[in-house]
PDB file of C-alpha atoms in Angstrom:
ATOM      1  CA  GLY L   1     -15.449   4.411  -0.570  1.00  0.00           C
ATOM      2  CA  ILE L   2     -14.612   2.743   2.902  1.00  0.00           C
ATOM      3  CA  GLN L   3     -16.430   4.059   6.204  1.00  0.00           C
ATOM      4  CA  VAL L   4     -14.000   4.380   8.943  1.00  0.00           C
ATOM      5  CA  GLU L   5     -15.757   5.232  12.268  1.00  0.00           C
ATOM      6  CA  GLN L   6     -13.380   5.675  15.927  1.00  0.00           C
ATOM      7  CA  SER L   7     -14.856   5.450  19.217  1.00  0.00           C
ATOM      8  CA  PRO L   8     -15.019   7.098  22.061  1.00  0.00           C
ATOM      9  CA  PRO L   9     -14.901  10.532  19.947  1.00  0.00           C
ATOM     10  CA  ASP L  10     -13.150  11.857  23.625  1.00  0.00           C
ATOM     11  CA  LEU L  11     -11.512  10.254  26.378  1.00  0.00           C
ATOM     12  CA  ILE L  12     -10.387  12.110  29.184  1.00  0.00           C
ATOM     13  CA  LEU L  13      -8.540   9.703  31.706  1.00  0.00           C
ATOM     14  CA  GLN L  14      -5.646  10.239  34.708  1.00  0.00           C
ATOM     15  CA  GLU L  15      -2.467   9.576  34.854  1.00  0.00           C
ATOM     16  CA  GLY L  16      -1.608   5.570  34.727  1.00  0.00           C
ATOM     17  CA  ALA L  17      -5.433   4.256  33.408  1.00  0.00           C
ATOM     18  CA  ASN L  18      -5.075   2.025  30.970  1.00  0.00           C
ATOM     19  CA  SER L  19      -7.884   2.913  27.434  1.00  0.00           C
ATOM     20  CA  THR L  20      -8.873   1.795  24.139  1.00  0.00           C
ATOM     21  CA  LEU L  21     -10.064   2.872  21.501  1.00  0.00           C
ATOM     22  CA  ARG L  22     -11.406   1.469  18.755  1.00  0.00           C
ATOM     23  CA  CYS L  23     -11.792   2.069  15.021  1.00  0.00           C
ATOM     24  CA  ASN L  24     -14.756  -0.248  13.103  1.00  0.00           C
ATOM     25  CA  PHE L  25     -14.664  -0.141   9.300  1.00  0.00           C
ATOM     26  CA  SER L  26     -16.802  -1.126   6.312  1.00  0.00           C
ATOM     27  CA  ASP L  27     -15.094  -3.038   3.920  1.00  0.00           C
ATOM     28  CA  SER L  28     -12.237  -5.176   3.121  1.00  0.00           C
ATOM     29  CA  VAL L  29      -8.350  -3.405   3.711  1.00  0.00           C
ATOM     30  CA  ASN L  30      -4.874  -4.353   3.132  1.00  0.00           C
ATOM     31  CA  ASN L  31      -3.407  -1.051   5.187  1.00  0.00           C
ATOM     32  CA  LEU L  32      -4.561  -0.075   8.517  1.00  0.00           C
ATOM     33  CA  GLN L  33      -2.543   2.011  10.387  1.00  0.00           C
ATOM     34  CA  TRP L  34      -2.673   3.854  13.787  1.00  0.00           C
ATOM     35  CA  PHE L  35      -1.262   7.770  14.396  1.00  0.00           C
ATOM     36  CA  HIS L  36      -0.613   9.893  16.803  1.00  0.00           C
ATOM     37  CA  GLN L  37      -1.109  13.669  16.104  1.00  0.00           C
ATOM     38  CA  ASN L  38       0.621  15.638  18.692  1.00  0.00           C
ATOM     39  CA  PRO L  39      -0.277  19.182  19.540  1.00  0.00           C
ATOM     40  CA  TRP L  40       1.763  20.553  16.240  1.00  0.00           C
ATOM     41  CA  GLY L  41       0.440  18.568  14.065  1.00  0.00           C
ATOM     42  CA  GLN L  42       2.722  15.449  13.046  1.00  0.00           C
ATOM     43  CA  LEU L  43       1.388  11.986  12.968  1.00  0.00           C
ATOM     44  CA  ILE L  44       3.701   9.619  14.228  1.00  0.00           C
ATOM     45  CA  ASN L  45       3.101   5.951  12.908  1.00  0.00           C
ATOM     46  CA  LEU L  46       2.520   4.320  16.234  1.00  0.00           C
ATOM     47  CA  PHE L  47       1.342   0.342  14.243  1.00  0.00           C
ATOM     48  CA  TYR L  48       0.868  -0.814  10.473  1.00  0.00           C
ATOM     49  CA  ILE L  49      -2.037  -3.421  11.252  1.00  0.00           C
ATOM     50  CA  PRO L  50      -3.865  -4.769   8.603  1.00  0.00           C
ATOM     51  CA  SER L  51      -4.296  -8.296  10.476  1.00  0.00           C
ATOM     52  CA  GLY L  52      -3.168  -9.410  13.772  1.00  0.00           C
ATOM     53  CA  THR L  53      -1.469  -8.174  16.918  1.00  0.00           C
ATOM     54  CA  LYS L  54       1.282  -5.976  17.466  1.00  0.00           C
ATOM     55  CA  GLN L  55       3.312  -4.349  20.532  1.00  0.00           C
ATOM     56  CA  ASN L  56       5.721  -1.519  21.251  1.00  0.00           C
ATOM     57  CA  GLY L  57       6.299  -0.908  25.311  1.00  0.00           C
ATOM     58  CA  ARG L  58       2.900   0.300  26.460  1.00  0.00           C
ATOM     59  CA  LEU L  59       0.880   0.506  23.506  1.00  0.00           C
ATOM     60  CA  SER L  60      -0.540  -2.392  21.778  1.00  0.00           C
ATOM     61  CA  ALA L  61      -2.720  -3.128  18.592  1.00  0.00           C
ATOM     62  CA  THR L  62      -4.992  -5.841  17.535  1.00  0.00           C
ATOM     63  CA  THR L  63      -6.978  -6.184  13.983  1.00  0.00           C
ATOM     64  CA  VAL L  64      -9.383  -9.138  13.374  1.00  0.00           C
ATOM     65  CA  ALA L  65     -10.203  -7.734   9.592  1.00  0.00           C
ATOM     66  CA  THR L  66     -12.698 -10.853   9.289  1.00  0.00           C
ATOM     67  CA  GLU L  67     -14.903  -8.540  11.975  1.00  0.00           C
ATOM     68  CA  ARG L  68     -13.635  -5.073  10.539  1.00  0.00           C
ATOM     69  CA  TYR L  69     -12.917  -3.372  13.337  1.00  0.00           C
ATOM     70  CA  SER L  70      -9.320  -2.571  15.691  1.00  0.00           C
ATOM     71  CA  LEU L  71      -8.456  -1.769  18.428  1.00  0.00           C
ATOM     72  CA  LEU L  72      -5.732   0.270  20.195  1.00  0.00           C
ATOM     73  CA  TYR L  73      -4.784   0.277  23.759  1.00  0.00           C
ATOM     74  CA  ILE L  74      -2.728   1.929  25.965  1.00  0.00           C
ATOM     75  CA  SER L  75      -1.780   1.115  28.874  1.00  0.00           C
ATOM     76  CA  SER L  76      -0.111   2.746  32.471  1.00  0.00           C
ATOM     77  CA  SER L  77      -0.678   7.017  30.306  1.00  0.00           C
ATOM     78  CA  GLN L  78       1.047   9.290  30.813  1.00  0.00           C
ATOM     79  CA  THR L  79       0.715  13.298  29.827  1.00  0.00           C
ATOM     80  CA  THR L  80       2.693  12.843  26.778  1.00  0.00           C
ATOM     81  CA  ASP L  81       0.248  10.528  25.788  1.00  0.00           C
ATOM     82  CA  SER L  82      -2.755  12.903  25.137  1.00  0.00           C
ATOM     83  CA  GLY L  83      -3.508  14.078  21.702  1.00  0.00           C
ATOM     84  CA  VAL L  84      -5.870  12.760  18.633  1.00  0.00           C
ATOM     85  CA  TYR L  85      -5.597   9.444  17.486  1.00  0.00           C
ATOM     86  CA  PHE L  86      -6.224   8.810  14.094  1.00  0.00           C
ATOM     87  CA  CYS L  87      -6.825   5.042  12.650  1.00  0.00           C
ATOM     88  CA  ALA L  88      -6.810   4.917   8.743  1.00  0.00           C
ATOM     89  CA  VAL L  89      -6.882   1.987   6.201  1.00  0.00           C
ATOM     90  CA  ALA L  90      -7.008   0.848   2.841  1.00  0.00           C
ATOM     91  CA  GLY L  91      -8.592  -0.992   0.534  1.00  0.00           C
ATOM     92  CA  ASN L  92      -5.873   0.052  -2.810  1.00  0.00           C
ATOM     93  CA  GLU L  93      -3.098   2.649  -1.941  1.00  0.00           C
ATOM     94  CA  LYS L  94      -5.432   5.402  -0.325  1.00  0.00           C
ATOM     95  CA  LEU L  95      -5.988   6.290   2.792  1.00  0.00           C
ATOM     96  CA  THR L  96      -9.599   6.468   4.828  1.00  0.00           C
ATOM     97  CA  PHE L  97      -8.652   8.336   8.271  1.00  0.00           C
ATOM     98  CA  GLY L  98     -10.894   7.754  10.334  1.00  0.00           C
ATOM     99  CA  THR L  99     -13.061  10.705  13.231  1.00  0.00           C
ATOM    100  CA  GLY L 100     -10.260  10.635  15.433  1.00  0.00           C
ATOM    101  CA  THR L 101     -10.568   9.879  19.353  1.00  0.00           C
ATOM    102  CA  ARG L 102      -9.168  13.238  21.590  1.00  0.00           C
ATOM    103  CA  LEU L 103      -7.461  11.247  24.575  1.00  0.00           C
ATOM    104  CA  THR L 104      -6.663  13.942  27.440  1.00  0.00           C
ATOM    105  CA  ILE L 105      -4.287  12.602  30.663  1.00  0.00           C
ATOM    106  CA  ILE L 106      -4.612  14.413  33.231  1.00  0.00           C
ATOM    107  CA  PRO L 107      -1.638  14.692  36.226  1.00  0.00           C
TER     108      PRO L 107
ATOM    109  CA  GLY J   1      14.236   6.039   8.726  1.00  0.00           C
ATOM    110  CA  ALA J   2      11.100   6.735   6.897  1.00  0.00           C
ATOM    111  CA  VAL J   3      11.392  10.720   7.336  1.00  0.00           C
ATOM    112  CA  VAL J   4       9.357  12.955   5.188  1.00  0.00           C
ATOM    113  CA  SER J   5       9.782  16.533   5.282  1.00  0.00           C
ATOM    114  CA  GLN J   6       7.948  19.559   4.679  1.00  0.00           C
ATOM    115  CA  HIS J   7       9.158  23.209   3.589  1.00  0.00           C
ATOM    116  CA  PRO J   8       7.724  25.725   4.643  1.00  0.00           C
ATOM    117  CA  SER J   9       6.362  24.823   8.318  1.00  0.00           C
ATOM    118  CA  TRP J  10       4.117  27.590   8.017  1.00  0.00           C
ATOM    119  CA  VAL J  11       3.288  30.667   5.359  1.00  0.00           C
ATOM    120  CA  ILE J  12       0.978  33.590   5.292  1.00  0.00           C
ATOM    121  CA  CYS J  13       0.265  34.902   1.880  1.00  0.00           C
ATOM    122  CA  LYS J  14      -2.227  37.181   0.761  1.00  0.00           C
ATOM    123  CA  SER J  15      -5.398  36.778  -0.998  1.00  0.00           C
ATOM    124  CA  GLY J  16      -3.979  36.172  -4.720  1.00  0.00           C
ATOM    125  CA  THR J  17      -1.043  34.740  -4.558  1.00  0.00           C
ATOM    126  CA  SER J  18       0.333  31.922  -5.095  1.00  0.00           C
ATOM    127  CA  VAL J  19       2.102  29.558  -2.324  1.00  0.00           C
ATOM    128  CA  LYS J  20       4.291  26.284  -3.024  1.00  0.00           C
ATOM    129  CA  ILE J  21       4.914  23.633  -0.633  1.00  0.00           C
ATOM    130  CA  GLU J  22       7.860  21.016  -1.107  1.00  0.00           C
ATOM    131  CA  CYS J  23       7.759  17.131   0.717  1.00  0.00           C
ATOM    132  CA  ARG J  24      10.258  15.493   0.518  1.00  0.00           C
ATOM    133  CA  SER J  25      11.599  11.396   1.269  1.00  0.00           C
ATOM    134  CA  LEU J  26      14.726  11.907   2.967  1.00  0.00           C
ATOM    135  CA  ASP J  27      16.122   8.618   3.379  1.00  0.00           C
ATOM    136  CA  PHE J  28      13.769   6.846   0.903  1.00  0.00           C
ATOM    137  CA  GLN J  29      12.247   6.606  -2.742  1.00  0.00           C
ATOM    138  CA  ALA J  30       8.802   7.195  -2.945  1.00  0.00           C
ATOM    139  CA  THR J  31       6.548   6.436  -6.385  1.00  0.00           C
ATOM    140  CA  THR J  32       3.861   7.555  -4.708  1.00  0.00           C
ATOM    141  CA  MET J  33       2.850  10.225  -2.606  1.00  0.00           C
ATOM    142  CA  PHE J  34      -0.151  11.945  -1.092  1.00  0.00           C
ATOM    143  CA  TRP J  35      -1.601  15.094  -0.100  1.00  0.00           C
ATOM    144  CA  TYR J  36      -4.139  15.863   2.566  1.00  0.00           C
ATOM    145  CA  ARG J  37      -5.765  18.653   4.074  1.00  0.00           C
ATOM    146  CA  GLN J  38      -7.268  18.949   7.927  1.00  0.00           C
ATOM    147  CA  PHE J  39      -9.022  21.833   8.980  1.00  0.00           C
ATOM    148  CA  PRO J  40      -9.062  22.673  12.585  1.00  0.00           C
ATOM    149  CA  LYS J  41     -10.696  19.358  15.213  1.00  0.00           C
ATOM    150  CA  GLN J  42     -11.183  17.930  11.708  1.00  0.00           C
ATOM    151  CA  SER J  43      -9.814  14.514  10.469  1.00  0.00           C
ATOM    152  CA  LEU J  44      -7.076  14.599   7.214  1.00  0.00           C
ATOM    153  CA  MET J  45      -8.896  14.650   3.904  1.00  0.00           C
ATOM    154  CA  LEU J  46      -7.100  12.892   0.930  1.00  0.00           C
ATOM    155  CA  MET J  47      -6.643  15.889  -1.554  1.00  0.00           C
ATOM    156  CA  ALA J  48      -4.700  13.758  -4.242  1.00  0.00           C
ATOM    157  CA  THR J  49      -2.270  11.060  -5.017  1.00  0.00           C
ATOM    158  CA  SER J  50       1.110  12.487  -6.924  1.00  0.00           C
ATOM    159  CA  ASN J  51       3.016   9.573  -9.128  1.00  0.00           C
ATOM    160  CA  GLU J  52       6.732  10.033 -10.161  1.00  0.00           C
ATOM    161  CA  GLY J  53       6.785  11.246 -13.736  1.00  0.00           C
ATOM    162  CA  SER J  54       2.719  11.508 -14.130  1.00  0.00           C
ATOM    163  CA  LYS J  55      -0.020  13.873 -13.338  1.00  0.00           C
ATOM    164  CA  ALA J  56      -1.708  13.630 -10.127  1.00  0.00           C
ATOM    165  CA  THR J  57      -5.172  12.070  -9.409  1.00  0.00           C
ATOM    166  CA  TYR J  58      -7.552  14.556  -7.856  1.00  0.00           C
ATOM    167  CA  GLU J  59     -10.148  13.203  -5.614  1.00  0.00           C
ATOM    168  CA  GLN J  60     -13.547  14.684  -6.123  1.00  0.00           C
ATOM    169  CA  GLY J  61     -14.290  17.885  -5.058  1.00  0.00           C
ATOM    170  CA  VAL J  62     -10.434  18.879  -5.363  1.00  0.00           C
ATOM    171  CA  GLU J  63     -10.043  21.406  -7.934  1.00  0.00           C
ATOM    172  CA  LYS J  64      -6.908  20.790 -10.201  1.00  0.00           C
ATOM    173  CA  ASP J  65      -6.289  23.974 -11.414  1.00  0.00           C
ATOM    174  CA  LYS J  66      -6.318  25.193  -8.118  1.00  0.00           C
ATOM    175  CA  PHE J  67      -4.044  22.664  -6.056  1.00  0.00           C
ATOM    176  CA  LEU J  68      -0.987  22.318  -8.514  1.00  0.00           C
ATOM    177  CA  ILE J  69       0.541  18.728  -7.730  1.00  0.00           C
ATOM    178  CA  ASN J  70       3.986  18.053  -9.598  1.00  0.00           C
ATOM    179  CA  HIS J  71       6.012  14.671  -8.681  1.00  0.00           C
ATOM    180  CA  ALA J  72       9.241  15.519  -9.974  1.00  0.00           C
ATOM    181  CA  SER J  73      11.486  13.056  -8.731  1.00  0.00           C
ATOM    182  CA  LEU J  74      11.063   9.657  -6.287  1.00  0.00           C
ATOM    183  CA  THR J  75      12.020  12.091  -3.495  1.00  0.00           C
ATOM    184  CA  LEU J  76      10.277  15.551  -4.390  1.00  0.00           C
ATOM    185  CA  SER J  77       6.437  16.555  -4.958  1.00  0.00           C
ATOM    186  CA  THR J  78       5.143  19.922  -4.637  1.00  0.00           C
ATOM    187  CA  LEU J  79       2.223  21.852  -3.718  1.00  0.00           C
ATOM    188  CA  THR J  80       1.317  25.337  -5.790  1.00  0.00           C
ATOM    189  CA  VAL J  81      -1.963  26.599  -4.521  1.00  0.00           C
ATOM    190  CA  THR J  82      -2.661  29.076  -6.903  1.00  0.00           C
ATOM    191  CA  SER J  83      -4.756  32.392  -6.700  1.00  0.00           C
ATOM    192  CA  ALA J  84      -5.151  31.760  -3.007  1.00  0.00           C
ATOM    193  CA  HIS J  85      -8.226  32.571  -1.024  1.00  0.00           C
ATOM    194  CA  PRO J  86      -8.794  33.020   2.701  1.00  0.00           C
ATOM    195  CA  GLU J  87     -10.305  29.837   2.750  1.00  0.00           C
ATOM    196  CA  ASP J  88      -7.565  27.676   1.323  1.00  0.00           C
ATOM    197  CA  SER J  89      -6.466  28.701   4.862  1.00  0.00           C
ATOM    198  CA  SER J  90      -5.390  25.116   6.679  1.00  0.00           C
ATOM    199  CA  PHE J  91      -3.446  22.822   7.548  1.00  0.00           C
ATOM    200  CA  TYR J  92      -2.001  20.976   4.589  1.00  0.00           C
ATOM    201  CA  ILE J  93       0.189  17.743   5.368  1.00  0.00           C
ATOM    202  CA  CYS J  94       1.567  15.587   2.516  1.00  0.00           C
ATOM    203  CA  SER J  95       2.739  11.092   2.780  1.00  0.00           C
ATOM    204  CA  ALA J  96       4.618   9.037   0.998  1.00  0.00           C
ATOM    205  CA  SER J  97       4.929   5.054   0.969  1.00  0.00           C
ATOM    206  CA  PRO J  98       8.536   3.339   0.450  1.00  0.00           C
ATOM    207  CA  ALA J  99       8.341   2.561  -2.923  1.00  0.00           C
ATOM    208  CA  GLY J 100       9.104  -1.661  -3.423  1.00  0.00           C
ATOM    209  CA  GLY J 101       7.753  -1.792  -0.143  1.00  0.00           C
ATOM    210  CA  ARG J 102       4.357  -2.748   1.841  1.00  0.00           C
ATOM    211  CA  ASN J 103       1.865   0.007   1.275  1.00  0.00           C
ATOM    212  CA  GLU J 104       2.525   2.277   4.646  1.00  0.00           C
ATOM    213  CA  GLN J 105       2.877   5.839   4.249  1.00  0.00           C
ATOM    214  CA  TYR J 106       5.013   7.987   6.357  1.00  0.00           C
ATOM    215  CA  PHE J 107       3.703  11.797   6.989  1.00  0.00           C
ATOM    216  CA  GLY J 108       5.199  15.028   6.750  1.00  0.00           C
ATOM    217  CA  PRO J 109       5.290  17.353   9.755  1.00  0.00           C
ATOM    218  CA  GLY J 110       2.753  19.489   7.918  1.00  0.00           C
ATOM    219  CA  THR J 111       2.439  23.027   6.196  1.00  0.00           C
ATOM    220  CA  ARG J 112       0.092  25.842   8.261  1.00  0.00           C
ATOM    221  CA  LEU J 113      -1.232  28.871   5.374  1.00  0.00           C
ATOM    222  CA  THR J 114      -3.256  31.169   6.304  1.00  0.00           C
ATOM    223  CA  VAL J 115      -4.468  33.081   3.725  1.00  0.00           C
ATOM    224  CA  THR J 116      -5.095  36.812   4.755  1.00  0.00           C
TER     225      THR J 116
END
């Protein structure tokens, strides 16, 4: 099956800083999603982005499908951005999740 | 839009009993729903794919007789953990994809199961 790697595994930043999270995958995909898992476990959809670039407020994402990676950018971090960020990909309908990046924003 | 609910949000049961978890798509129809399991500080692992009106497809290593899945309608799938044991304690999360749309999945809030 598809392998998904995320980096870095942990990231600690001061409030206001910018960050870049990376997702590498091993095969072609027709679905790539970024999620934020909040402290209560809820997965919040951030982006559906099998290719191209999208922006939503302080967050943006880029997927380069031909090179099999995706990047999630968070600008002007806030404490509410803390949590685990997952990338998940699918070559068919089944999502494979990466191991996640745990982001901690310090006030 | 695209809201998925789960019930209960948490449950404690005794070893040997069965527990049913419901997953509902509230504002869309879903021909396919998915069930995941997440252990503390780990990623999500797909357990099974649930298709409305047909048998679920289980991932390798998941016991279908232990984790019974029923997808009775286009908005409801249930997961029953039968004869639960402490090692079944985990966070169970369902997801659904809107029928006829792109294959984006929307996730429920999860159910935390503790077996004593």
